[in-house]
Coordinates of C-alpha atoms in Angstrom, one line a residue:
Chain A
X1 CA -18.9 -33.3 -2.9
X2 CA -21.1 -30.4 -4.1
X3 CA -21.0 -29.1 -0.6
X4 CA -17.0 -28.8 -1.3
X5 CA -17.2 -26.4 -4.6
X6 CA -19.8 -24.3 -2.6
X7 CA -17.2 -23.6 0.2
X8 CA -14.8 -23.5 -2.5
X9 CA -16.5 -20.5 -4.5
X10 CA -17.3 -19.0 -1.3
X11 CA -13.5 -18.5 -0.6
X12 CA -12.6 -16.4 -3.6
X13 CA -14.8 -13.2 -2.4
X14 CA -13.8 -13.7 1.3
X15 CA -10.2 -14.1 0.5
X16 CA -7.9 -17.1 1.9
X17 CA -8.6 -17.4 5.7
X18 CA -7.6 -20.4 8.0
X19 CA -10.2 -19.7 10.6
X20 CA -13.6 -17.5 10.6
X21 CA -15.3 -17.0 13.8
X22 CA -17.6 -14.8 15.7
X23 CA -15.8 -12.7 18.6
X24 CA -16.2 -10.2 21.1
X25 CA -13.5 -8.5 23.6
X26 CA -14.0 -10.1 27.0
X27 CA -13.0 -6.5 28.3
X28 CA -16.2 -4.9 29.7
X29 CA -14.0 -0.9 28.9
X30 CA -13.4 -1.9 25.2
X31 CA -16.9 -3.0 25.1
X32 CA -18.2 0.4 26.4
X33 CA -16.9 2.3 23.4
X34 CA -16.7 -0.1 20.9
X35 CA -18.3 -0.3 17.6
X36 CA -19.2 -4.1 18.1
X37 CA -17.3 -6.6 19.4
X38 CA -13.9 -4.6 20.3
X39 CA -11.7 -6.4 18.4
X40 CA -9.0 -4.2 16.7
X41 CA -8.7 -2.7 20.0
X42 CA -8.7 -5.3 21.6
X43 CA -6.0 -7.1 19.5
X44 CA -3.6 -4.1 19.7
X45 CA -4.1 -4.1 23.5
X46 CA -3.3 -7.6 23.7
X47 CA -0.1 -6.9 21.3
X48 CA 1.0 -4.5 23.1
X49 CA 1.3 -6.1 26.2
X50 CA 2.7 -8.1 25.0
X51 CA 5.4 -6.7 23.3
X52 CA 4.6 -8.4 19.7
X53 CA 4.2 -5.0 18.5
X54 CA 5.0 -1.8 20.1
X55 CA 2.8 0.6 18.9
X56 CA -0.2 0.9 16.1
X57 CA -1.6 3.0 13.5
X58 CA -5.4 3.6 14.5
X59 CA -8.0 6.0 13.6
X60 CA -7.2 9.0 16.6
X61 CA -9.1 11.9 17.4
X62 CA -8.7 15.2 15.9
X63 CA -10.5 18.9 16.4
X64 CA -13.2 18.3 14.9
X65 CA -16.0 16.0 15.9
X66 CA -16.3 12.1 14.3
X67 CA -13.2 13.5 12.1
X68 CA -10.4 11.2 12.2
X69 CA -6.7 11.5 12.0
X70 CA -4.0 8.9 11.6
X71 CA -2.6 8.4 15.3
X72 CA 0.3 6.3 16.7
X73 CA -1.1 4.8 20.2
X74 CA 1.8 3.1 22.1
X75 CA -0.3 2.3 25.5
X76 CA -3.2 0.8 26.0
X77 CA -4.5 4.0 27.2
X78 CA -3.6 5.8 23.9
X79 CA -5.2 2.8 22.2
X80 CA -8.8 3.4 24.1
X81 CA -9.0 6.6 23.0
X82 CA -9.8 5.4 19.2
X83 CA -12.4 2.8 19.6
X84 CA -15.5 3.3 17.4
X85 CA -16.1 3.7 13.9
X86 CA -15.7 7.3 12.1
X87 CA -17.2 6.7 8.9
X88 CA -14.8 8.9 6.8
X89 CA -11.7 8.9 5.5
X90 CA -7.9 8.6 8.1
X91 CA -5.4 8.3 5.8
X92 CA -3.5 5.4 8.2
X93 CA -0.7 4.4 5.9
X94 CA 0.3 7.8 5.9
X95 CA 2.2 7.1 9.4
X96 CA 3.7 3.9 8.3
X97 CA 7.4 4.7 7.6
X98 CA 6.9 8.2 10.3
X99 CA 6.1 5.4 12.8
X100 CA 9.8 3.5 11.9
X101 CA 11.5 6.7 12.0
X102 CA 10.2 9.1 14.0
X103 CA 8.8 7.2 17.0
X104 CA 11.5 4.7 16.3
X105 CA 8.9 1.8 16.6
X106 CA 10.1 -1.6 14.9
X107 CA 7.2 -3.9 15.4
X108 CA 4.5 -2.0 14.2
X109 CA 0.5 -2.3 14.2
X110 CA -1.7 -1.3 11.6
X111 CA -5.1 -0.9 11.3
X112 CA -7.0 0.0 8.0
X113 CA -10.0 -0.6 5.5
X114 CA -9.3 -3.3 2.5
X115 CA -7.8 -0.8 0.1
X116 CA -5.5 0.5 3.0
X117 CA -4.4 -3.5 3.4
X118 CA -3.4 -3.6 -0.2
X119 CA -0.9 -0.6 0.5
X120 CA 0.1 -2.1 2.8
X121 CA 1.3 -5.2 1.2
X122 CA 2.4 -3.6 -2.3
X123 CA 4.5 -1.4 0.1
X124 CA 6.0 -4.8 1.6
X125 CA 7.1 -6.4 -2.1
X126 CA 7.9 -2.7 -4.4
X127 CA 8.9 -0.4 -0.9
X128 CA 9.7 2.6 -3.7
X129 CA 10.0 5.2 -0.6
X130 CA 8.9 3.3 2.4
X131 CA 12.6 2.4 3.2
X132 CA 13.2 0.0 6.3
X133 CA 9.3 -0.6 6.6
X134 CA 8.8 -4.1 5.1
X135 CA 9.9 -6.2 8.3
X136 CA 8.3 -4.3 10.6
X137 CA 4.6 -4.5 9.7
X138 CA 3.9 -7.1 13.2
X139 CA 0.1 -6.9 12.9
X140 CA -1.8 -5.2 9.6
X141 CA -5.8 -5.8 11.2
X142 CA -8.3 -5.3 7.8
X143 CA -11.7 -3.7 8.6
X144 CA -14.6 -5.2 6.4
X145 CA -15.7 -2.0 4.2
X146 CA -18.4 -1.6 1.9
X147 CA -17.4 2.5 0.3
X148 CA -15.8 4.8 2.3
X149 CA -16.9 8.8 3.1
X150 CA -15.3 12.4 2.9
X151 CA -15.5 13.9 6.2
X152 CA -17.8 16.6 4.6
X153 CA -20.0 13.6 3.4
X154 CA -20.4 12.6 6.2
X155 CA -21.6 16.3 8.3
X156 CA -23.9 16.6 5.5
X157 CA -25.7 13.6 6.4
X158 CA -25.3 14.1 9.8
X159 CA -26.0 17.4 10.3
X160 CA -28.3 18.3 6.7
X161 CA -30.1 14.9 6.9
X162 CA -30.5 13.9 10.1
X163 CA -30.8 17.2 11.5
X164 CA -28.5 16.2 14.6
X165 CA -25.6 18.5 15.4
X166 CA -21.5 16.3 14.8
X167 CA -21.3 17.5 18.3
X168 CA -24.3 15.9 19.6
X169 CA -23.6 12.1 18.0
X170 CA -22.6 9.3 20.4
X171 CA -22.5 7.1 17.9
X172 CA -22.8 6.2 13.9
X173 CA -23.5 3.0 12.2
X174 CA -23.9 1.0 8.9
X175 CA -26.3 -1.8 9.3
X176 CA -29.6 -3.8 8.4
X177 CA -29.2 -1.5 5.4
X178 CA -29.6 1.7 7.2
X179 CA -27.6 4.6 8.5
X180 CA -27.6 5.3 11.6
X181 CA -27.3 8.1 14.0
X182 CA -27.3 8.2 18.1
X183 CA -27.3 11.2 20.0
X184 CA -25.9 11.6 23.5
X185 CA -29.5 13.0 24.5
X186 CA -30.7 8.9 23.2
X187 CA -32.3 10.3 19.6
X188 CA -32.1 7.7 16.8
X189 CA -32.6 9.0 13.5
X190 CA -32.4 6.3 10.4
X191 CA -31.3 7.4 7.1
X192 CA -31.9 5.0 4.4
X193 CA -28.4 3.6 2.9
X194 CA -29.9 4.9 -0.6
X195 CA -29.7 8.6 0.3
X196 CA -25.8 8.2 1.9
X197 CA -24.6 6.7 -2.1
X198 CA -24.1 9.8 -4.0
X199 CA -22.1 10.9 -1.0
X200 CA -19.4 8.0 -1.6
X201 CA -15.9 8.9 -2.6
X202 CA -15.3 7.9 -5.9
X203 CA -12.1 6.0 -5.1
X204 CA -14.2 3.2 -3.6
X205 CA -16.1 2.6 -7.0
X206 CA -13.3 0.3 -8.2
X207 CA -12.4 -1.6 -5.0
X208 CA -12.2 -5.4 -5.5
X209 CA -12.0 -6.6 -1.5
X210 CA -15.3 -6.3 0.9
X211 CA -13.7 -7.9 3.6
X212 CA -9.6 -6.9 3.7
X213 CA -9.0 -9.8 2.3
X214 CA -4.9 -8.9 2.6
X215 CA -5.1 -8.1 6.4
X216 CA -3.3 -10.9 8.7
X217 CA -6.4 -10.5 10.6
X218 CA -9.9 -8.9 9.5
X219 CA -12.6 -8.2 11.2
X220 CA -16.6 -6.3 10.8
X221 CA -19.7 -6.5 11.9
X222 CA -21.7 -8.2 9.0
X223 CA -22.1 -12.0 10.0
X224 CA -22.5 -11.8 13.3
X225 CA -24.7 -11.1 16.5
X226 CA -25.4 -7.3 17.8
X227 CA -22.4 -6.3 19.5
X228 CA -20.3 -9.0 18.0
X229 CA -18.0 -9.3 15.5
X230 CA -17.0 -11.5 12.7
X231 CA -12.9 -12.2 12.2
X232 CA -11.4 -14.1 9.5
X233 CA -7.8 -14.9 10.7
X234 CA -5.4 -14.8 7.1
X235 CA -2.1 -15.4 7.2
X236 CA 0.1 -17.3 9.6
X237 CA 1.5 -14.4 11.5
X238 CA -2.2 -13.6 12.2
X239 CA -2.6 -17.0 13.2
X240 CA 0.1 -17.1 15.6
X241 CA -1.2 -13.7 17.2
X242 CA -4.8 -14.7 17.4
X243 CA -4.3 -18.0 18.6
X244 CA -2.1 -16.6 22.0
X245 CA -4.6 -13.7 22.3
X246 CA -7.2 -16.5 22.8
X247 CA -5.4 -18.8 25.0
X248 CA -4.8 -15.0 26.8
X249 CA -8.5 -15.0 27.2
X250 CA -9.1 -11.6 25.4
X251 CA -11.8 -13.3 23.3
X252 CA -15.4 -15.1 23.3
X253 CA -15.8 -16.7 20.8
X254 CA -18.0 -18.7 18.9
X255 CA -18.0 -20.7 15.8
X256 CA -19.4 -18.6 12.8
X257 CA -21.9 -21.5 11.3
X258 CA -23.6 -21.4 14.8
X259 CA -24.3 -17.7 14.7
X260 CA -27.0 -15.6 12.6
X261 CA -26.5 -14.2 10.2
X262 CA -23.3 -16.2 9.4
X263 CA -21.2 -15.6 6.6
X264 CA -23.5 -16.4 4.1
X265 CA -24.7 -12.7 4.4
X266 CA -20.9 -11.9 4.3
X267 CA -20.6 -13.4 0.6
X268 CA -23.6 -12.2 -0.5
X269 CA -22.5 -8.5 0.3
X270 CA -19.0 -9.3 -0.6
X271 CA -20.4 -10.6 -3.9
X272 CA -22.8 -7.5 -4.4
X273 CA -20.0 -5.0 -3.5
X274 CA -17.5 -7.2 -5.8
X275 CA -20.1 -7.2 -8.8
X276 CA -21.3 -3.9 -8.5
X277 CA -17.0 -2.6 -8.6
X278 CA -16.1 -5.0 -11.4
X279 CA -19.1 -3.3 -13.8
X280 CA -18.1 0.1 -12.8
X281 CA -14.2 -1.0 -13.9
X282 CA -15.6 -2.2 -16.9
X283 CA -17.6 1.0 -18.2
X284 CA -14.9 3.1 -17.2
X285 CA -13.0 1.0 -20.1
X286 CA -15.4 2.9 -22.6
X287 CA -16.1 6.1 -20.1
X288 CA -15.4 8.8 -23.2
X289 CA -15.8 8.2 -26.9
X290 CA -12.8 5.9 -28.1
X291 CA -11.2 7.4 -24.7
X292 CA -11.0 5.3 -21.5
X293 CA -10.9 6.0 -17.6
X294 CA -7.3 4.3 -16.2
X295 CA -7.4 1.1 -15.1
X296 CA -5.0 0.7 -12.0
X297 CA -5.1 -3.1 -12.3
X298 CA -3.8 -2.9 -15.8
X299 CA -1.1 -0.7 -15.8
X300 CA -0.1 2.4 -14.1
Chain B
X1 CA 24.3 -23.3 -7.0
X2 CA 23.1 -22.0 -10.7
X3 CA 25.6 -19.4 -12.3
X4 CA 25.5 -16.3 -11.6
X5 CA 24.3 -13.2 -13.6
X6 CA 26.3 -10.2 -13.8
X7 CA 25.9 -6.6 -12.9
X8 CA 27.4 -3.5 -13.5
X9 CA 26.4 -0.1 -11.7
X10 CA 26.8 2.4 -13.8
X11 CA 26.9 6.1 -12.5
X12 CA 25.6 8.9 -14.6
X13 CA 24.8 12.4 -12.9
X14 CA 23.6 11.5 -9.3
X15 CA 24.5 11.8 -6.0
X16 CA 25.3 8.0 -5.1
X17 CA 22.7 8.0 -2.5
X18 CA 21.0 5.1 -4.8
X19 CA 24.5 3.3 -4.4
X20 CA 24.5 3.8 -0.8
X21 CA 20.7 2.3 -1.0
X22 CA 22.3 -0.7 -2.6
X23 CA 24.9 -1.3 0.3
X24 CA 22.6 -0.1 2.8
X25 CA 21.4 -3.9 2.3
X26 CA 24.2 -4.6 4.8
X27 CA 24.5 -8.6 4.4
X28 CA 21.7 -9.2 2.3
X29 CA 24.2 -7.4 -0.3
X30 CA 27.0 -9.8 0.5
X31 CA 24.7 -12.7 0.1
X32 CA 23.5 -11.6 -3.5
X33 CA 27.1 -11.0 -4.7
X34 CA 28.2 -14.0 -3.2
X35 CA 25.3 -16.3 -4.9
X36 CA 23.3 -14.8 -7.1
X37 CA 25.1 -11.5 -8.8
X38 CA 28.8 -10.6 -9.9
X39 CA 30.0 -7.5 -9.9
X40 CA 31.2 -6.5 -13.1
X41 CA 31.6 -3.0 -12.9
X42 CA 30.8 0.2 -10.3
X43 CA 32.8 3.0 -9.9
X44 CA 35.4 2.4 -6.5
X45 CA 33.7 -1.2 -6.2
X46 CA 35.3 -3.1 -9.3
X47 CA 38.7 -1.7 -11.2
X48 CA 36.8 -1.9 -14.6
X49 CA 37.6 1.5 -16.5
X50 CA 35.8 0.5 -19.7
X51 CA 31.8 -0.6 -19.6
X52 CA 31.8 -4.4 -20.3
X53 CA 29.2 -6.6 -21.2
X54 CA 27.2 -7.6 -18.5
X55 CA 23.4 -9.0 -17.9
X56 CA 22.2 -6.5 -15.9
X57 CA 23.2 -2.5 -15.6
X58 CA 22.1 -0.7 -12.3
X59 CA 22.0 3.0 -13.8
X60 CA 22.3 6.3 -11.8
X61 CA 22.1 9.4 -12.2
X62 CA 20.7 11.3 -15.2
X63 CA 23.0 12.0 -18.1
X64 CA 24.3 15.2 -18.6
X65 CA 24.3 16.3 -22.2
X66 CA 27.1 19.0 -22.3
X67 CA 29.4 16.0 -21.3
X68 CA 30.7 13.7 -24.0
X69 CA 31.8 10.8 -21.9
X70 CA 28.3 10.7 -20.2
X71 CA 26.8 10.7 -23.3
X72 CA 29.0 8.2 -25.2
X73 CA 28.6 5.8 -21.5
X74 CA 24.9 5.5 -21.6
X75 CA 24.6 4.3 -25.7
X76 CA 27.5 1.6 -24.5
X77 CA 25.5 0.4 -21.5
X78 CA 22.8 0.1 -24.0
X79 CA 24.4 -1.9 -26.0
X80 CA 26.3 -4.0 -23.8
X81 CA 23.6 -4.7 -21.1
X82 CA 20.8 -7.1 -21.7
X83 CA 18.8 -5.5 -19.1
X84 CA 18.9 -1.4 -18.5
X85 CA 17.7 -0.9 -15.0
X86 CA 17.2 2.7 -14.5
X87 CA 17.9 2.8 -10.2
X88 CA 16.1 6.1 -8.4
X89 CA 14.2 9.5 -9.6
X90 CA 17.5 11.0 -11.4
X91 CA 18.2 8.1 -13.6
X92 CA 14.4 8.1 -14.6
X93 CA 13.0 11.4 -14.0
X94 CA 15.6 13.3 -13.7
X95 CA 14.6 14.5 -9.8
X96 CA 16.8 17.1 -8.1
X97 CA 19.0 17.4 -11.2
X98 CA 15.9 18.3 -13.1
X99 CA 16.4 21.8 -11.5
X100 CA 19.9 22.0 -12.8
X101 CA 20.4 25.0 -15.2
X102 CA 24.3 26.1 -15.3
X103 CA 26.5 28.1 -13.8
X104 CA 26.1 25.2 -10.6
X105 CA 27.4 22.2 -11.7
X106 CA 30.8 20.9 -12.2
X107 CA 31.2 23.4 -15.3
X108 CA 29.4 26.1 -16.0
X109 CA 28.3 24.8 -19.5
X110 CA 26.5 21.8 -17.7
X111 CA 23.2 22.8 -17.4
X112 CA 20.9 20.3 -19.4
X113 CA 20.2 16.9 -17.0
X114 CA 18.2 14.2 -19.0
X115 CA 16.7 11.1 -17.9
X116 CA 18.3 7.9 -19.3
X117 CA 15.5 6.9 -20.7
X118 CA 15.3 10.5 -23.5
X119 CA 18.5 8.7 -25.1
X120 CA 18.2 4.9 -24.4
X121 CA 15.3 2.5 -24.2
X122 CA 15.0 1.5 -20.7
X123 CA 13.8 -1.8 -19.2
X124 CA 12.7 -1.8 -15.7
X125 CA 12.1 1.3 -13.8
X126 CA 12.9 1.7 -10.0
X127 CA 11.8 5.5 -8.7
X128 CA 12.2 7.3 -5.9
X129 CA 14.9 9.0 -4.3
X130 CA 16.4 7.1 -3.0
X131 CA 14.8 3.8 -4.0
X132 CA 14.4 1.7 -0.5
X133 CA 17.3 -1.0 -0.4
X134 CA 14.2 -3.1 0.1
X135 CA 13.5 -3.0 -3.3
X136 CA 16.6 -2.6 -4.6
X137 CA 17.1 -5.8 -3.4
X138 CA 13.8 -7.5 -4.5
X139 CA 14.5 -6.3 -7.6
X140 CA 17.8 -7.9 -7.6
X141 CA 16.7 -11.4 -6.8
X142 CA 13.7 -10.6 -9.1
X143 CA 15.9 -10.4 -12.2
X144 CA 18.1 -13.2 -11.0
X145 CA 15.1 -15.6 -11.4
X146 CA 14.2 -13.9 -14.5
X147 CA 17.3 -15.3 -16.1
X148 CA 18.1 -18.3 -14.1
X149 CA 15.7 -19.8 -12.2
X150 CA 13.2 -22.4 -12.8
X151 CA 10.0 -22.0 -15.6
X152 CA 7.9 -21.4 -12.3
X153 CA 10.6 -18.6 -10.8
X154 CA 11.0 -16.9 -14.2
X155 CA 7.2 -16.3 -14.5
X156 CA 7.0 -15.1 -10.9
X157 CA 9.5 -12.4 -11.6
X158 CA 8.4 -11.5 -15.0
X159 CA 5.3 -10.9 -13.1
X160 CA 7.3 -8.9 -10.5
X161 CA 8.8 -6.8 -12.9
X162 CA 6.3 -6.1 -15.4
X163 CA 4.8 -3.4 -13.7
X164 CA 8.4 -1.6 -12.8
X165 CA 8.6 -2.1 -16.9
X166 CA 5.4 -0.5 -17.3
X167 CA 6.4 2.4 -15.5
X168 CA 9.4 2.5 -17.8
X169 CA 7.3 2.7 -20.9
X170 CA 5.2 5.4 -19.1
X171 CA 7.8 8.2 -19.5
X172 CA 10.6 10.2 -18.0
X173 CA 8.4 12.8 -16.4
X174 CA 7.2 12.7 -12.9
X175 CA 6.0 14.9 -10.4
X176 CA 3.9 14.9 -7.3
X177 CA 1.2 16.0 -9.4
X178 CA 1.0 12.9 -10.9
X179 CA -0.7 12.1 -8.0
X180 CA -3.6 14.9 -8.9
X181 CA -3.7 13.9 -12.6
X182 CA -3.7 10.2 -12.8
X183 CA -5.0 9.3 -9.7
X184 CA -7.8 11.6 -8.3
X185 CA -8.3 13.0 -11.5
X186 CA -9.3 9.6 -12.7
X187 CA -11.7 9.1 -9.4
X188 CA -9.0 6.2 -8.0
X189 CA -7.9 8.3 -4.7
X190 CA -9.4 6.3 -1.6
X191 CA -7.1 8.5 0.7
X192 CA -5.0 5.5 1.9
X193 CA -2.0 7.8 2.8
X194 CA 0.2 5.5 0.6
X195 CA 1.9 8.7 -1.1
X196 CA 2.3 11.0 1.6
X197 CA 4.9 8.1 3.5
X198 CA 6.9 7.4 0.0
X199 CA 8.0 11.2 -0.4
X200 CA 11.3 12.0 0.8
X201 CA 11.1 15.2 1.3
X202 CA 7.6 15.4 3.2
X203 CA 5.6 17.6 0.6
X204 CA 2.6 15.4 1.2
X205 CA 0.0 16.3 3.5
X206 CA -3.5 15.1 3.3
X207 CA -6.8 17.5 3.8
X208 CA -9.5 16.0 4.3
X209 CA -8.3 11.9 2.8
X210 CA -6.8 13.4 -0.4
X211 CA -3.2 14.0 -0.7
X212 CA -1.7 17.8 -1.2
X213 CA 1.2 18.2 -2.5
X214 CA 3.9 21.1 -1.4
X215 CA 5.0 21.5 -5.5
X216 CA 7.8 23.8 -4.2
X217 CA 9.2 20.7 -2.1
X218 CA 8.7 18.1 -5.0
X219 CA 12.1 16.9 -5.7
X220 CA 10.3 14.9 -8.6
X221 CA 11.6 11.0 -8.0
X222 CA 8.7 9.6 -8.9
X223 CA 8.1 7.4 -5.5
X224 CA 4.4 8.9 -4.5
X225 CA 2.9 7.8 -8.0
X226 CA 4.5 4.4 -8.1
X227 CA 3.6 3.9 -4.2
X228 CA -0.1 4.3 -4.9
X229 CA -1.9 1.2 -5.1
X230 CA -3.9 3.0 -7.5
X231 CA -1.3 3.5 -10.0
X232 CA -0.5 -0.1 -10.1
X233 CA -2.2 -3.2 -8.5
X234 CA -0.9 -6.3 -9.5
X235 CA -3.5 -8.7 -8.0
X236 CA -1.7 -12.1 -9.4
X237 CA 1.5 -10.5 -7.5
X238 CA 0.7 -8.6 -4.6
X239 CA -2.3 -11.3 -2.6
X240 CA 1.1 -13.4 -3.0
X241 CA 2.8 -11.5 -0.5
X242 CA 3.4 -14.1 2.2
X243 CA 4.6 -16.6 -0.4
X244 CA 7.1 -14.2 -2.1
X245 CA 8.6 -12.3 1.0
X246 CA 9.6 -15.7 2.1
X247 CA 11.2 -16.5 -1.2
X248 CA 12.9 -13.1 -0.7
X249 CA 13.8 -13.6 2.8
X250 CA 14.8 -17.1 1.8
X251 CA 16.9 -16.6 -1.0
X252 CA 18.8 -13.7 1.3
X253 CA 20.1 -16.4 4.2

């Protein structure tokens, strides 16, 4: 019985799920590129294949290096072209109504950070300007996310702190409470997390959702093995789409209280992240003298 | 089947494109006249010439002040409608008329636009221009629980709506630069993109995750702010969203 009320105040950080496991792509390309275990990319491959959406809002290249621009990939080959994490900002939602109209898609994809989930669904129930877009969300995928980074945050840690040139990084990362930096030449450099906070955007200071909990599918690394993933599957759409996409055989999978870390380490961040948020919502209640900050979950 | 409420559209200065939002609803909107809404009054759509009493008055359009009759029909929807539902950026911000200033219009003398809400108390606000027929229609089935559905439906839908009545206390000025002032001027931007896909006139862009906004192209409606998850995030509502667009979709069959 106490085990029950344990599982049961676990939930409220993590969201509703119906399944939690830990999953990697069983495609050796996705893997190549992928942050961890290639699962948006994988997903969207599947889905598109498949015709259960026919196109998706992903995180796409731009000019300038690790600098990410909203992009609508309708093939696979598209699709591969965006795997990896750019830790700064891709304004995804942006697209959503452009991809109904102007690339005429009508089952779309969409994948985005927690806060980019939520505009997704208060665009789905108060559509003020996203006209003919409600129906047409086929797959929103929710990336677990801790703060988020202005592109020049992110050169300046790069480039200032680490001392490694944009156009020399193979890869960046966020884990075991580090940032990390790869260079194509095989240089690591570490920065500790502490030095990347003042860098944050504000914006993320009064987020309430570590891991997307409004996604139909989300997925991040925390919880899981090196080079796998952990994926809380939502709602029931997601549950439809994840179940095929296993009987497809896109997925390994294993169950997430067999793995290490597990999601006990995925509470106690969400918890952290959740705590920290609610205290900063709070002071910004009494920010000025007799004069508060705006409270978005008040009132607009 | 309950009663029905009823409805009136009432059109003030505006261009009928929130009208055409409302039909654009193709058989949803027969579905809601047919169970849940009667059309009392609407200018082609019912042969009412005089504003009657009615639950529930769809306004658009802004009201122009130089003309008596617009004047005189916004105090009687007042005071014959239980709920005033101002319907897209001219009834509550005054949008494109906003830039109206004589010599244009219908007469030369009407040059001075307001938005309903500078001469009646408004309920429920729904911006942009035009509002989606999404909403138009949520909103719809929304107050039609409010008034005759269950104890459970009518708290749902006062839940709905109290943030589109929130936005109705919050004035009858808006402008993409709401955007700059309440939102990242308050550190509450997170770059989502939200805004820049609600404008419909495409003056958002964003640089670098924030939003920039084209202030020559603002038409002012009103649909970027209310868009932002950052203006408004009803948690009790919004992590709902499965259960309630099933209601919606539901109710609509």
């Amino acid at each position: 019985m106490e085990r029950s009320s344990e599982v049961m105040e676990m939930g409220t950080e993590l969201g509703k799920y119906k399944t939690c496991v830990s999953a990697r792509s069983t495609n050796k390309e996705i893997l190549k590129k992928s942050q961890d275990g290639g699962i948006v990319t994988q997903l969207f491959a599947y889905a598109l294949e498949e015709g259960i959406i026919d196109g998706a809002i992903v995180a796409g290249q731009s000019d300038e290096p690790y600098r990410p621009r909203p992009f609508i990939a309708t093939t696979v080959e598209e699709l591969m072209t965006s795997r990896g994490t750019r830790y700064n900002i891709s304004p995804n939602v942006s697209f959503i109504k452009e991809a109904t109209r102007s690339y005429g898609l009508d089952k779309v994809g969409i994948v985005g950070t927690p806060c980019q989930m939520q505009a997704v669904r208060k665009g789905q129930l108060y559509p003020f300007g996203w006209r003919d877009v409600d129906s047409k969300i086929a797959l929103a995928v929710g990336i677990f996310c801790m703060e988020n980074f202005p592109y020049q945050s992110i050169k300046q840690l790069v480039e200032d702190h680490a001392g490694v040139k944009m156009e020399s990084v193979k890869k960046m990362d966020i884990g075991k409470g580090k940032f990390w930096v790869y260079t194509e030449r095989g240089a690591v450099v570490q920065l500790p997390l502490k030095v990347t906070h003042k860098y944050e955007q504000p914006g993320c200071h009064v987020c309430l959702d570590y891991v997307a909990n409004l996604a139909d599918v989300s997925t991040g690394s925390v919880g899981s093995p090196d080079g796998w993933s952990t994926v809380f599957v939502r709602t029931t759409n997601g549950d439809n789409i994840w179940a095929k996409a296993i009987a497809a055989g896109c997925f390994e999978t294993k169950p997430i209280d067999q793995v290490k870390p597990g999601l006990e380490l995925v509470s106690k961040l969400a918890n952290e992240k959740i705590t920290k948020n609610q205290k900063t919502v709070e002071e910004r209640a009494k920010f000025g003298v007799n004069k508060a900050l705006r409270n978005p979950y008040i009132k607009p | 089947m309950a009663e029905k409420i009823t409805v009136g559209h009432v059109h003030m200065s505006g261009c009928t494109g929130c009208l055409v939002s409302l039909a654009d609803n193709a058989e949803g909107l027969l579905t809601i006249l047919d169970k849940y809404a009667d059309l009392v009054y609407g200018l082609t759509l019912a042969d009412v010439r005089h504003i009657p009493k009615m639950d529930v008055a769809l306004v658009e359009g802004s009201v122009c002040i130089q003309d008596k009759l617009s004047v005189q029909e916004i105090k009687e929807t007042r005071e014959k409608a239980a709920v005033v539902v101002a319907v897209g950026g001219c009834a509550c911000y005054g949008n494109i008329t906003r830039f109206g200033r004589g010599g244009q219009p219908n007469q030369p003398q009407h040059e001075s636009f307001l938005p309903i809400g500078d001469l009646i108390k408004v309920d429920v606000y729904i911006p942009g221009c035009a509002p989606c027929p999404q909403l138009i229609r949520n909103v719809c089935v929304m107050a039609y629980l409010l008034l005759k559905g269950t104890k459970e439906q009518q708290e749902l839908a006062t839940k709905y709506l109290t943030p589109l009545m929130q936005l109705a206390e919050r004035g009858t000025e808006a402008c993409g630069c709401d955007l700059m002032i309440d939102v990242i001027n308050q550190g509450l931007c997170m770059g989502c993109g939200s805004c820049a896909a609600a404008c419909p006139v495409r003056a958002i862009t964003h640089e670098y995750g924030k939003p920039n906004v084209n202030r020559e192209m603002c038409i002012k409606c009103g649909a970027c702010y209310a868009q932002c998850p950052r203006s408004f995030f009803n948690f009790d509502v919004i992590t709902e969203f499965e259960g309630i667009m099933e209601l919606i979709d539901g109710a609509l069959k």
